[in-house]
Coordinates of C-alpha atoms (C1' of nucleotides) in Angstrom, one line a residue:
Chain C
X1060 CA 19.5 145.4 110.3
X1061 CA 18.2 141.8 110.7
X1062 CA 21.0 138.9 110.7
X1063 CA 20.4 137.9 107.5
X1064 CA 20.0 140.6 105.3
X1065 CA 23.1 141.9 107.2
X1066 CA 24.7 138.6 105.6
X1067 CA 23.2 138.8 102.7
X1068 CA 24.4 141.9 102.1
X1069 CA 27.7 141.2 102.8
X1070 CA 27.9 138.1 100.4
X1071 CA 26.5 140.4 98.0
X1072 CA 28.7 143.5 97.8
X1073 CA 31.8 142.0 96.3
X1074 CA 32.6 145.2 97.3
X1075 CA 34.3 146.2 94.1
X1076 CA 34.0 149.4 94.9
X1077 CA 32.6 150.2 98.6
X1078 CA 33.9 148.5 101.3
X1079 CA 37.4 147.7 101.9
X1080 CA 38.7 150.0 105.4
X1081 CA 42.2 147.9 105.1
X1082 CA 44.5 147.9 102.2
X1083 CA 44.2 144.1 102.8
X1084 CA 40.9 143.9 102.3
X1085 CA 41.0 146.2 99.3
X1086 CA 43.8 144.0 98.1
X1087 CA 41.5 140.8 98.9
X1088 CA 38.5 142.3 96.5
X1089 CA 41.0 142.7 93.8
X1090 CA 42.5 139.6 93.5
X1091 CA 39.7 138.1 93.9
X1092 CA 37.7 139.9 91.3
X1093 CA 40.7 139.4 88.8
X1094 CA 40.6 135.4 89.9
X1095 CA 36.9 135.2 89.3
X1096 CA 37.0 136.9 85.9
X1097 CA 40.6 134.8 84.7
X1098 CA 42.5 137.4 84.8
X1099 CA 44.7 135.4 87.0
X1100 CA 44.4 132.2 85.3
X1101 CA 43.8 128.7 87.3
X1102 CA 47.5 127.2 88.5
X1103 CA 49.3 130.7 88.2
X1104 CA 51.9 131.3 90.7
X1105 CA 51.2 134.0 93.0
X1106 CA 54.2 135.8 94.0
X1107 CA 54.7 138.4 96.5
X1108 CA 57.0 140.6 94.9
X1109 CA 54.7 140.3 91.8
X1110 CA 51.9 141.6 93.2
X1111 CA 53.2 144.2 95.1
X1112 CA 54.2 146.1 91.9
X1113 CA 50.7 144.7 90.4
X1114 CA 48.9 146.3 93.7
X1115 CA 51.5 148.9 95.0
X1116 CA 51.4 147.8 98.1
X1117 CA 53.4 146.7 100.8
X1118 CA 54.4 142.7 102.1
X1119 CA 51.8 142.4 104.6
X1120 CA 48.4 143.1 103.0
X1121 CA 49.5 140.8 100.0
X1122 CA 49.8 138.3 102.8
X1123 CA 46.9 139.1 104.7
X1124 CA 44.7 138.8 101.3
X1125 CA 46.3 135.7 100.1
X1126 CA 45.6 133.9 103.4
X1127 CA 42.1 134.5 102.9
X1128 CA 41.8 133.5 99.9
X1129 CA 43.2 130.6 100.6
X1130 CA 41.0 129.7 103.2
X1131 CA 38.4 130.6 100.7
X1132 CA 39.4 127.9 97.8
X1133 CA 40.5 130.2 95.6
X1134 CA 44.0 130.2 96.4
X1135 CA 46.1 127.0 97.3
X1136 CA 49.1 127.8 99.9
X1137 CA 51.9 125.6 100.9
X1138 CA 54.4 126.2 103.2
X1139 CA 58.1 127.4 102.4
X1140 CA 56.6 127.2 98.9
X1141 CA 53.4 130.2 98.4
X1142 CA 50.6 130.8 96.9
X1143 CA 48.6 130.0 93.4
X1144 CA 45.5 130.4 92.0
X1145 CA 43.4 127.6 93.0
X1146 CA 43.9 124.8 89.9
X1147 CA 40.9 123.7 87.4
X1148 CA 40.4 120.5 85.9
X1149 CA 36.9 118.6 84.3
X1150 CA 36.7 116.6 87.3
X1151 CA 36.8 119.7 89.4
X1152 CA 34.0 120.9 87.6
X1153 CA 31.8 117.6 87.9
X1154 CA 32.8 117.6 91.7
X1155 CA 31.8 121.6 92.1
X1156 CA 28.3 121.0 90.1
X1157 CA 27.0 118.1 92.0
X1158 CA 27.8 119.7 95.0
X1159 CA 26.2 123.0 93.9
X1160 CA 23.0 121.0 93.1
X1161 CA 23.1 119.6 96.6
X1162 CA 23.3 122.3 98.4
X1163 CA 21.4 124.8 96.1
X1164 CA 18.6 121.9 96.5
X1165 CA 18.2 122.6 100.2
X1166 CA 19.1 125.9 100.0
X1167 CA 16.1 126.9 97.5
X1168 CA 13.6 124.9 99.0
X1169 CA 14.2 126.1 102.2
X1170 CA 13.9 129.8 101.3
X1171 CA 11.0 129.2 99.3
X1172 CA 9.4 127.6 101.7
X1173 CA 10.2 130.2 104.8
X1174 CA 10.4 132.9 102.5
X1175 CA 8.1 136.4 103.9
X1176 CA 7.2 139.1 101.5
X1177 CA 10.8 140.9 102.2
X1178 CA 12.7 137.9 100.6
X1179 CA 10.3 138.1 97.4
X1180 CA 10.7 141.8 97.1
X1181 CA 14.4 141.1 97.2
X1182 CA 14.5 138.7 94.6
X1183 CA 12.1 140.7 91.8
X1184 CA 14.5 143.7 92.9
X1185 CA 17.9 141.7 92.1
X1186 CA 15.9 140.3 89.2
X1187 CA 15.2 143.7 87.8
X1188 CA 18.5 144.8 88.3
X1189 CA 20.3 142.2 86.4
X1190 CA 17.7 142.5 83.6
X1191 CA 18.6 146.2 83.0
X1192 CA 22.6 146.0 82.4
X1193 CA 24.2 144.2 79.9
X1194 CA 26.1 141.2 79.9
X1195 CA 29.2 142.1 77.9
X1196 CA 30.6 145.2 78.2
X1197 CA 30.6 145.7 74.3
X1198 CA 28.8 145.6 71.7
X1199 CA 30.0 143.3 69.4
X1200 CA 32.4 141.0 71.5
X1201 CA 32.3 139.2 74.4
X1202 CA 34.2 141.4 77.3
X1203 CA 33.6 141.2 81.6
X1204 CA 31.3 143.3 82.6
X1205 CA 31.9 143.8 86.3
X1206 CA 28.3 145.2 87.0
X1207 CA 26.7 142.2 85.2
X1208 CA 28.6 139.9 87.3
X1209 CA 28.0 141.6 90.7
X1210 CA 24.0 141.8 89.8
X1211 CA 24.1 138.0 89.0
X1212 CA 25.6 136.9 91.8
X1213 CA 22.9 138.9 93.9
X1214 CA 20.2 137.7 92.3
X1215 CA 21.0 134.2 93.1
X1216 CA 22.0 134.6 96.5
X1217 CA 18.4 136.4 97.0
X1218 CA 16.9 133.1 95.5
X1219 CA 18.4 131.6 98.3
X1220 CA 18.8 134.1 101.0
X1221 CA 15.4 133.1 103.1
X1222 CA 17.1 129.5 103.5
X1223 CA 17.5 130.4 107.2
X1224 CA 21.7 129.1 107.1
X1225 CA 24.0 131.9 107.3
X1226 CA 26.1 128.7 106.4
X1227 CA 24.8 127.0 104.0
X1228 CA 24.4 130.5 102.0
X1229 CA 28.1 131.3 102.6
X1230 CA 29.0 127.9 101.1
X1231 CA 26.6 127.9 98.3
X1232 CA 28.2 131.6 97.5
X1233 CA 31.9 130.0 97.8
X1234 CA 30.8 127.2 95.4
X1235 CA 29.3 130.2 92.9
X1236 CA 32.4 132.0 93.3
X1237 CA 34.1 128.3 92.2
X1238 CA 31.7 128.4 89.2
X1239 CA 32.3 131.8 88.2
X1240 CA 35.7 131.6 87.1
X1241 CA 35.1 128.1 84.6
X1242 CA 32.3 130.3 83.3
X1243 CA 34.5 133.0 82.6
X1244 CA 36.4 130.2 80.4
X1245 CA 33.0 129.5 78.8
X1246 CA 31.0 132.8 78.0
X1247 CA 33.4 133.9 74.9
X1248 CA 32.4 130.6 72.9
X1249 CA 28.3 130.4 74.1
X1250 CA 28.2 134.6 73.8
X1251 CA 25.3 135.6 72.6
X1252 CA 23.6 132.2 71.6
X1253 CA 22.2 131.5 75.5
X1254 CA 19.3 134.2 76.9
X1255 CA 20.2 133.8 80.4
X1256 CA 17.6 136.5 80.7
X1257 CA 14.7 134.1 80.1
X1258 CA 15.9 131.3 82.7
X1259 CA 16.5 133.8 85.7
X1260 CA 12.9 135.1 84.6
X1261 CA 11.1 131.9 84.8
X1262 CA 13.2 131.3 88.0
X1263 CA 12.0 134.2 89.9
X1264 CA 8.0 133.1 88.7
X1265 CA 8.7 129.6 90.2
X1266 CA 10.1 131.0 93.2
X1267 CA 7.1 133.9 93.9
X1268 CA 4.6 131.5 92.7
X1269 CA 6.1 129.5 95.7
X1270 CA 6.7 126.6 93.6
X1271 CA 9.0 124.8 94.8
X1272 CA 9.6 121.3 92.7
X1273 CA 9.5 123.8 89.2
X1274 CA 11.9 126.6 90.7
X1275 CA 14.5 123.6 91.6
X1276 CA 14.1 122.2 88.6
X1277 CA 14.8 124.8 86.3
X1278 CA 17.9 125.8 89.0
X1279 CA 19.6 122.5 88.4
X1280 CA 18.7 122.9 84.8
X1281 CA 20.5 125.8 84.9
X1282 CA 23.5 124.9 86.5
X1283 CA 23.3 121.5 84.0
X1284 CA 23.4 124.1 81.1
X1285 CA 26.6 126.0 82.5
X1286 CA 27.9 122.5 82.9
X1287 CA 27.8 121.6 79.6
X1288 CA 29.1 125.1 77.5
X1289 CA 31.6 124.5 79.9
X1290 CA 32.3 120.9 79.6
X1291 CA 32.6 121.4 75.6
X1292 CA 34.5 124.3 75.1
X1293 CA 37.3 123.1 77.3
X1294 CA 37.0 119.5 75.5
X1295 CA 37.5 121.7 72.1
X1296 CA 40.5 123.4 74.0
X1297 CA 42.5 120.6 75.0
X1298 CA 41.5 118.9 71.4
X1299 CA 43.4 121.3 69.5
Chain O
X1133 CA 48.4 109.3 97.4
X1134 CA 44.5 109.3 95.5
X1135 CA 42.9 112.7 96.0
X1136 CA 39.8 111.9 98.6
X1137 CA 42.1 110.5 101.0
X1138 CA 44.8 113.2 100.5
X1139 CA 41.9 115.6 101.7
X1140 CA 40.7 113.7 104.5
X1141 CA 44.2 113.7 105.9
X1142 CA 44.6 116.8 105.6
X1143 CA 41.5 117.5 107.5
X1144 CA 41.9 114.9 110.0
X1145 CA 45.4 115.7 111.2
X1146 CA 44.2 119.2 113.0
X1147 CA 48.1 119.2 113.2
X1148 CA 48.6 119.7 116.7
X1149 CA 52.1 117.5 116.4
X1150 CA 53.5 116.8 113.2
X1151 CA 52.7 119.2 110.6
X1152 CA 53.4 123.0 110.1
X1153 CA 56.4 124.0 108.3
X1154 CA 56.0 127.4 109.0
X1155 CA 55.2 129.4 112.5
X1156 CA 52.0 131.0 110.6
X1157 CA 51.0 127.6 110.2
X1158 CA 51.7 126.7 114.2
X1159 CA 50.1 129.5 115.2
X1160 CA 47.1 128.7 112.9
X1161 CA 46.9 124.6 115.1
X1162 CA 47.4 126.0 118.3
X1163 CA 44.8 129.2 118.0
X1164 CA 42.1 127.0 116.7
X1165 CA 42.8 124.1 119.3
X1166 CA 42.6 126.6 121.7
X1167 CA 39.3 128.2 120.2
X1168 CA 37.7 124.7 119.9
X1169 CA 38.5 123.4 123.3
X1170 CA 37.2 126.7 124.9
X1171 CA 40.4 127.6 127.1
X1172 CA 39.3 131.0 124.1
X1173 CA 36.1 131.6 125.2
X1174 CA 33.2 132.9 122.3
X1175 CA 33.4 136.5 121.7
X1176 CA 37.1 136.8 123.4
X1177 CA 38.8 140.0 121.8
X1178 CA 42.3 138.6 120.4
X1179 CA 44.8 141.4 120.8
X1180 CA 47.7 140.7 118.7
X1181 CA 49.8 142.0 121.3
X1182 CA 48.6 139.5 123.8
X1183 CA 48.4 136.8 121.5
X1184 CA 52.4 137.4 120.6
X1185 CA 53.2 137.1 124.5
X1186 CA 50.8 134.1 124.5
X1187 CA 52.5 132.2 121.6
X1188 CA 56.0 133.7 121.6
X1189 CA 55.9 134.5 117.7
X1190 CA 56.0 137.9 115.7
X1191 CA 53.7 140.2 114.6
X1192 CA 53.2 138.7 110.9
X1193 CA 52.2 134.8 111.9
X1194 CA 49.7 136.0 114.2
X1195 CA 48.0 138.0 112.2
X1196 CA 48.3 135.6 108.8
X1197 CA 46.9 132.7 111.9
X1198 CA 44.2 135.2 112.2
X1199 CA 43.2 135.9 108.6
X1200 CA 43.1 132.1 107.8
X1201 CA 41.0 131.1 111.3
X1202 CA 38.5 134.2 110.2
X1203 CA 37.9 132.5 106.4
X1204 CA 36.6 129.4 108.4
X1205 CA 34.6 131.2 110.4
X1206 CA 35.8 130.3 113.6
X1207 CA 37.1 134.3 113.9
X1208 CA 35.4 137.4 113.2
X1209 CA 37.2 140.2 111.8
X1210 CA 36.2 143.8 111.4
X1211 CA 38.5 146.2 109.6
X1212 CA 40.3 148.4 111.8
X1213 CA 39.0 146.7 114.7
X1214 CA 40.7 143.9 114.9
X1215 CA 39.4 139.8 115.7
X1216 CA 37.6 138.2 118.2
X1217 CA 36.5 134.7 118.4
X1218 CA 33.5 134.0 117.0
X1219 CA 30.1 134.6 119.4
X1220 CA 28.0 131.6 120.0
X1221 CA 24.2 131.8 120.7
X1222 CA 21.3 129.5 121.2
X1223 CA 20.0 130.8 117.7
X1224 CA 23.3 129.9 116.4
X1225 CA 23.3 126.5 117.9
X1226 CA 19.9 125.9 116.3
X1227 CA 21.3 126.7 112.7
X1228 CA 24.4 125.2 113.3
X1229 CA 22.7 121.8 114.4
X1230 CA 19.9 122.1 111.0
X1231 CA 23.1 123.3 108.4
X1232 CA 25.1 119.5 109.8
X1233 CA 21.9 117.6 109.8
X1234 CA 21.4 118.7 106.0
X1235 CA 24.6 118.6 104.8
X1236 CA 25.8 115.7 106.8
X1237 CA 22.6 113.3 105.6
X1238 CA 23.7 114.0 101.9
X1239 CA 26.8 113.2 102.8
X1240 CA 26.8 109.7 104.6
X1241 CA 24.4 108.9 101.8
X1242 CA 26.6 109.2 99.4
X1243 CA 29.6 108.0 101.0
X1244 CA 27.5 104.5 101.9
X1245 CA 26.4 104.0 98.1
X1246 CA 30.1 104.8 96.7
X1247 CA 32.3 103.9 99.3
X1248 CA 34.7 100.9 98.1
X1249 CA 36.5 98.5 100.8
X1250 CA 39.2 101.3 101.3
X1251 CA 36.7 103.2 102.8
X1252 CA 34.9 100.4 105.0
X1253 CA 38.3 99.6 106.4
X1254 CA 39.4 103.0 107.1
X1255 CA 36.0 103.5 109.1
X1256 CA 36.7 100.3 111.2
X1257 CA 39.6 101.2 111.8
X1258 CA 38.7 105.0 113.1
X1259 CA 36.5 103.7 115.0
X1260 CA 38.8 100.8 116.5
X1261 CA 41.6 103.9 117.3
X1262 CA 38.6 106.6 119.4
X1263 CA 37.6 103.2 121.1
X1264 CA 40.8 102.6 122.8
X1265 CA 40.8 106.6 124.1
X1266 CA 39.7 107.4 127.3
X1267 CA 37.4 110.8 127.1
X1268 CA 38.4 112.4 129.3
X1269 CA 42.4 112.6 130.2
X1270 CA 41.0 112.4 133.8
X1271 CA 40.6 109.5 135.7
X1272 CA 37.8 111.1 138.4
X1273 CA 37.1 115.0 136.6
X1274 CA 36.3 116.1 132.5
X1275 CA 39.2 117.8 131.0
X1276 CA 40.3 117.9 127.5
X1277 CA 41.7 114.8 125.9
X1278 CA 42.9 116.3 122.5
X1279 CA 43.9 113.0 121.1
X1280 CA 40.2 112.0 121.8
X1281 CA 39.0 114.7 120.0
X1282 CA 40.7 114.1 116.8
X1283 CA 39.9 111.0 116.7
X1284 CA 36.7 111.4 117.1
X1285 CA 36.6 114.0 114.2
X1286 CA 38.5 111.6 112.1
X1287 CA 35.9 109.1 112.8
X1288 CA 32.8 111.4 112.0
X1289 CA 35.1 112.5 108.8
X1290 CA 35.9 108.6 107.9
X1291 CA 32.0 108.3 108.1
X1292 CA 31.5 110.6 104.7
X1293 CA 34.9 110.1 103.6
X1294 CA 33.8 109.0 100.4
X1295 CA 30.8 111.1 99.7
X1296 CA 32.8 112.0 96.5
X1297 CA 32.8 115.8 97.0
X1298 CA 36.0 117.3 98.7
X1299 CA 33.8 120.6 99.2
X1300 CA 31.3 119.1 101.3
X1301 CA 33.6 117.1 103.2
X1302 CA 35.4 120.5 104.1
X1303 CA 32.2 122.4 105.0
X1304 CA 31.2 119.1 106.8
X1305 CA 34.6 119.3 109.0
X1306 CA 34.1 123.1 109.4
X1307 CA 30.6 122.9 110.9
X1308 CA 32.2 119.7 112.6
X1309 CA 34.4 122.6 114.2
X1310 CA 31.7 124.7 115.3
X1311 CA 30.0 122.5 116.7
X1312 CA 32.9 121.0 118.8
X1313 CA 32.7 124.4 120.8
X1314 CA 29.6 124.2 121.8
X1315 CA 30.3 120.6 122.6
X1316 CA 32.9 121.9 125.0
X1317 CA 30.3 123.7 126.8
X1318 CA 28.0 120.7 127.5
X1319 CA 30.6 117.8 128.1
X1320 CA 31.6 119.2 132.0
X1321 CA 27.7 118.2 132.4
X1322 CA 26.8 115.4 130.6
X1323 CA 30.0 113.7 131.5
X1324 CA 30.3 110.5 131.9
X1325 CA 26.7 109.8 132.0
X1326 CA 26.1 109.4 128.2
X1327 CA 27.7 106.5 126.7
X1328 CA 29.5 107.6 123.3
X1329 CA 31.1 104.7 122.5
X1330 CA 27.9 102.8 122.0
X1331 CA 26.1 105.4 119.3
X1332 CA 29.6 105.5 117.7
X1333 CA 29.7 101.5 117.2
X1334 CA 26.4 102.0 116.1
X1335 CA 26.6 104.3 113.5
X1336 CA 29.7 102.0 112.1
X1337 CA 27.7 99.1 111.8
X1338 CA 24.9 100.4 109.9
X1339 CA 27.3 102.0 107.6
X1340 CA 29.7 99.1 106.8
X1341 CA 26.6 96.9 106.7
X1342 CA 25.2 99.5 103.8
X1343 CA 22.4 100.3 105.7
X1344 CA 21.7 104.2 104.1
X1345 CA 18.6 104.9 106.1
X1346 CA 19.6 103.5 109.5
X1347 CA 23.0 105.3 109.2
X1348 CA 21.8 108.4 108.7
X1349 CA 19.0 108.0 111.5
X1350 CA 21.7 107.2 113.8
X1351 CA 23.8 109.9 112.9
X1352 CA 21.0 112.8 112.9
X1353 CA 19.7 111.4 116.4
X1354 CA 23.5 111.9 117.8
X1355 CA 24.0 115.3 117.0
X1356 CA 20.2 116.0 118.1
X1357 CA 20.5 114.2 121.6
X1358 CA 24.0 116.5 121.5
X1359 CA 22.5 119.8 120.9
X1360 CA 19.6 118.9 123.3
X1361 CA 22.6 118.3 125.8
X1362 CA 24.2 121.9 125.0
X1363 CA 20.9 123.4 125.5
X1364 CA 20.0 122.0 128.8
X1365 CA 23.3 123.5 130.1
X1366 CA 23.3 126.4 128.2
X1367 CA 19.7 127.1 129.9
X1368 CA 21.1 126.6 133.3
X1369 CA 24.0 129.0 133.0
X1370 CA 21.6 131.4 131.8
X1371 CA 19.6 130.6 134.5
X1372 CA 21.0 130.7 137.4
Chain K
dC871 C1' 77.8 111.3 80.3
dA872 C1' 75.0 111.0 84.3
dA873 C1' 74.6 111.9 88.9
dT874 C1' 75.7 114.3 93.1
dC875 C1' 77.1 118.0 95.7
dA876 C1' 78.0 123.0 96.6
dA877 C1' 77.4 127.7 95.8
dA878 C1' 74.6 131.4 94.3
dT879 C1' 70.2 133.1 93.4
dA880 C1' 65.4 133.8 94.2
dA881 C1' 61.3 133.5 96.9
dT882 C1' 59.0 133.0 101.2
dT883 C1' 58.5 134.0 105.9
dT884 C1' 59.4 136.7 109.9
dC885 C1' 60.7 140.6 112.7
dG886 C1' 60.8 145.3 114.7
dA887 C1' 59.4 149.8 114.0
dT888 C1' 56.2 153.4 112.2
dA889 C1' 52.0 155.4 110.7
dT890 C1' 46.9 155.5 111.2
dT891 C1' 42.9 154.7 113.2
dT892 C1' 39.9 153.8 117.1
dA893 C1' 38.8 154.0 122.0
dA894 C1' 39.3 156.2 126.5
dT895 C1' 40.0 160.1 129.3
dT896 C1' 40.0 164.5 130.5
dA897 C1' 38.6 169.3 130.0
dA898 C1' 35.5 172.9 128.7
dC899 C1' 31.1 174.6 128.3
dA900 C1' 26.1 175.3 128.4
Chain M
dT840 C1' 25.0 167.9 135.8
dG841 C1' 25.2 166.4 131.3
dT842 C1' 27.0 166.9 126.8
dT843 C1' 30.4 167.9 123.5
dA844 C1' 35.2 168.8 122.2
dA845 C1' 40.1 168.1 122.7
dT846 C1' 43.7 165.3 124.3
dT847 C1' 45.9 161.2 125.4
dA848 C1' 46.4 156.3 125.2
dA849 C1' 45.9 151.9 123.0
dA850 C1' 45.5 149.0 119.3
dT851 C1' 45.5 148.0 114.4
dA852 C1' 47.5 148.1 110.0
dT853 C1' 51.4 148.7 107.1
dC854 C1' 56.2 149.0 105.7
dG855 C1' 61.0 147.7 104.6
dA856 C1' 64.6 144.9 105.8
dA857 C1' 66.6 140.6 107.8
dA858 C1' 66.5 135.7 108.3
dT859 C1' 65.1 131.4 106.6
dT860 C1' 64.1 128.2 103.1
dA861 C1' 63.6 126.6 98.3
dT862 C1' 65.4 126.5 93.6
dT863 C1' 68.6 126.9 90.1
dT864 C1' 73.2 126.8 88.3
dG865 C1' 77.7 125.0 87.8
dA866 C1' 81.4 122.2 89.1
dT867 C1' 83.2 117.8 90.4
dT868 C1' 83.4 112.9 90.4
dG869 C1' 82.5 108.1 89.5

DNA sequence: CAATCAAATAATTTCGATATTTAATTAACA
DNA sequence: TGTTAATTAAATATCGAAATTATTTGATTG
């Protein structure tokens, strides 16, 4: 398999249900998936004996996973004191978007620009994909639907897969992973007024049209959307 | 203590003295030192056994050193097969070097538009402290002078210190890392032909003077005339 | 009554041993 | 002789308990 698909498929199997050879690793997808979705909410204490009985498992693969997680941003550790979930604030969130729009910047026109006819057939793949499965798991309220999320992370790592940075895609999935769980504080209050489907669409024209300056346009746009929902449901939170 | 500079200390102490409360966290210093200085070569298989003779600890910190190092990248891991240290290429080199320019030009940017008279004096004075540090800790051979090389990462950090995002300081100190592997692999040769001291004077001139585009021209051309360095020798080895 | 110190309680970190899995070696067979 | 299967050896991953460190509680004193 070439190098970057290899990475690309790595970054892209969250591996809810796949991988994971290690209790550790298994461990590490599930804390991680309930982080991303809020399950775990931002600033929770994370302790060992609780997640044992959460995970049934032993000491060492809570530890194992925790470290990782840590070293991911998604979990803050001190020493003699443990583990939380990594903490959220508004500022966090202006600090996270700039920096996605940085990076994604580069990222995009990079993999537009060096991206072969593997990388498009990728991306109208992952595109296709998330356009067949819903985005909440019900019908008539808003609830995580693991598939969705999995899809949607794919299909913007394949946007920016050909960027020709196993690094700069690994960040730019961290900082998406740092998104995903003030979206998850979002989505109940914008559900079902935003089509997403739309934007990802256009996105995917831009990006096999090879048109660069439109496809990073409507990216940022779309990150500056999420921004916003976000911004004002938590301002209507912390107001009442 | 305000949050930016909280971070950069955090990233500039690599901790080889005062900090770690916990013998994970010791373990964690003395690994990567060891890692980024070379004495554990690219690609080295890191049996926990011989890495509890090595470091005189348990099973458990080695292996929570392990998980954390593997998160930044600077240690592969493969279930049930254990960690090595990461490999290091040509090819990786070349991606390495592109991922810093990008990241690192956004950066320095940014930190020379926002940065206030906190962040000019902290520079200075970075660069005052690597000044007064011979580079090598041998008068008439190259060998390691660790407290050179932090403060020479706490100078390139001081540099974008106050690019205003805390993630792309950390993946800036991270590839910052990387790099200083292959840097080890270049210095035995170049040594002491190339004259540091001068780029590093340099680069702080043109960024307390608020020079953007001269800064990051400096900056770019010293990690370029770097990696053409690494190459060179790498080319040789191979060679011969 | 506030503040400080001491004991007990709880949580984190570490160790040593065991179970599982992978890698290496040998043996059997075509 | 070369290939596969079985066996042995080595290494990884996991567990449960002990040791260390933080936190809370309660008592004592100024």
């Amino acid at each position: 398999m070439p190098p970057y698909t290899e990475t690309l498929t790595r970054l892209v199997e969250t591996n809810g249900q796949e991988s994971a050879g290690t209790l550790a690793s298994t461990v590490y997808d599930r804390l991680r998936g309930d982080i991303l979705s809020g399950s775990l909410p931002p600033g929770e204490k994370l302790r060992t004996e609780a997640l044992r009985t959460r995970y049934e498992v032993g000491n060492s693969p809570i530890r194992e996973a925790l470290n990782r997680l840590s070293a991911d941003g998604l979990v803050t550790r001190e020493d003699q004191k443990g583990f939380r979930v990594a903490s959220a604030s508004l500022a966090d969130l202006e600090e996270l978007l700039k920096t996605r729009c940085w990076l994604e910047e580069i990222a995009l026109r990079e993999s537009i620009t060096n991206g072969d006819a593997d990388w498009e057939e990728r991306l109208v793949l992952a595109f296709h994909r998330l356009s067949r499965v819903r985005r909440s798991s019900s019908e008539d309220h808003y609830s995580v639907n693991p598939q969705w999320e999995d899809l949607h992370r794919a299909f913007h790592l394949s946007l920016l897969s050909a960027c020709g940075s196993r690094w700069l895609l690994q960040y730019c999935a961290q900082l998406n992973d740092q998104a995903d769980r003030y979206r998850q504080l979002a989505i109940i209050v914008s559900y079902p007024k935003r089509n997403e489907l739309t934007e990802h669409e256009a996105m995917t024209k831009a990006a096999t049209d090879r048109n660069v300056d439109e496809a990073v346009s409507l990216l940022l746009a779309h990150y500056e959307r999420t921004a916003r929902i976000i911004r004002e449901t938590i301002s209507e939170f912390e107001e009442s």
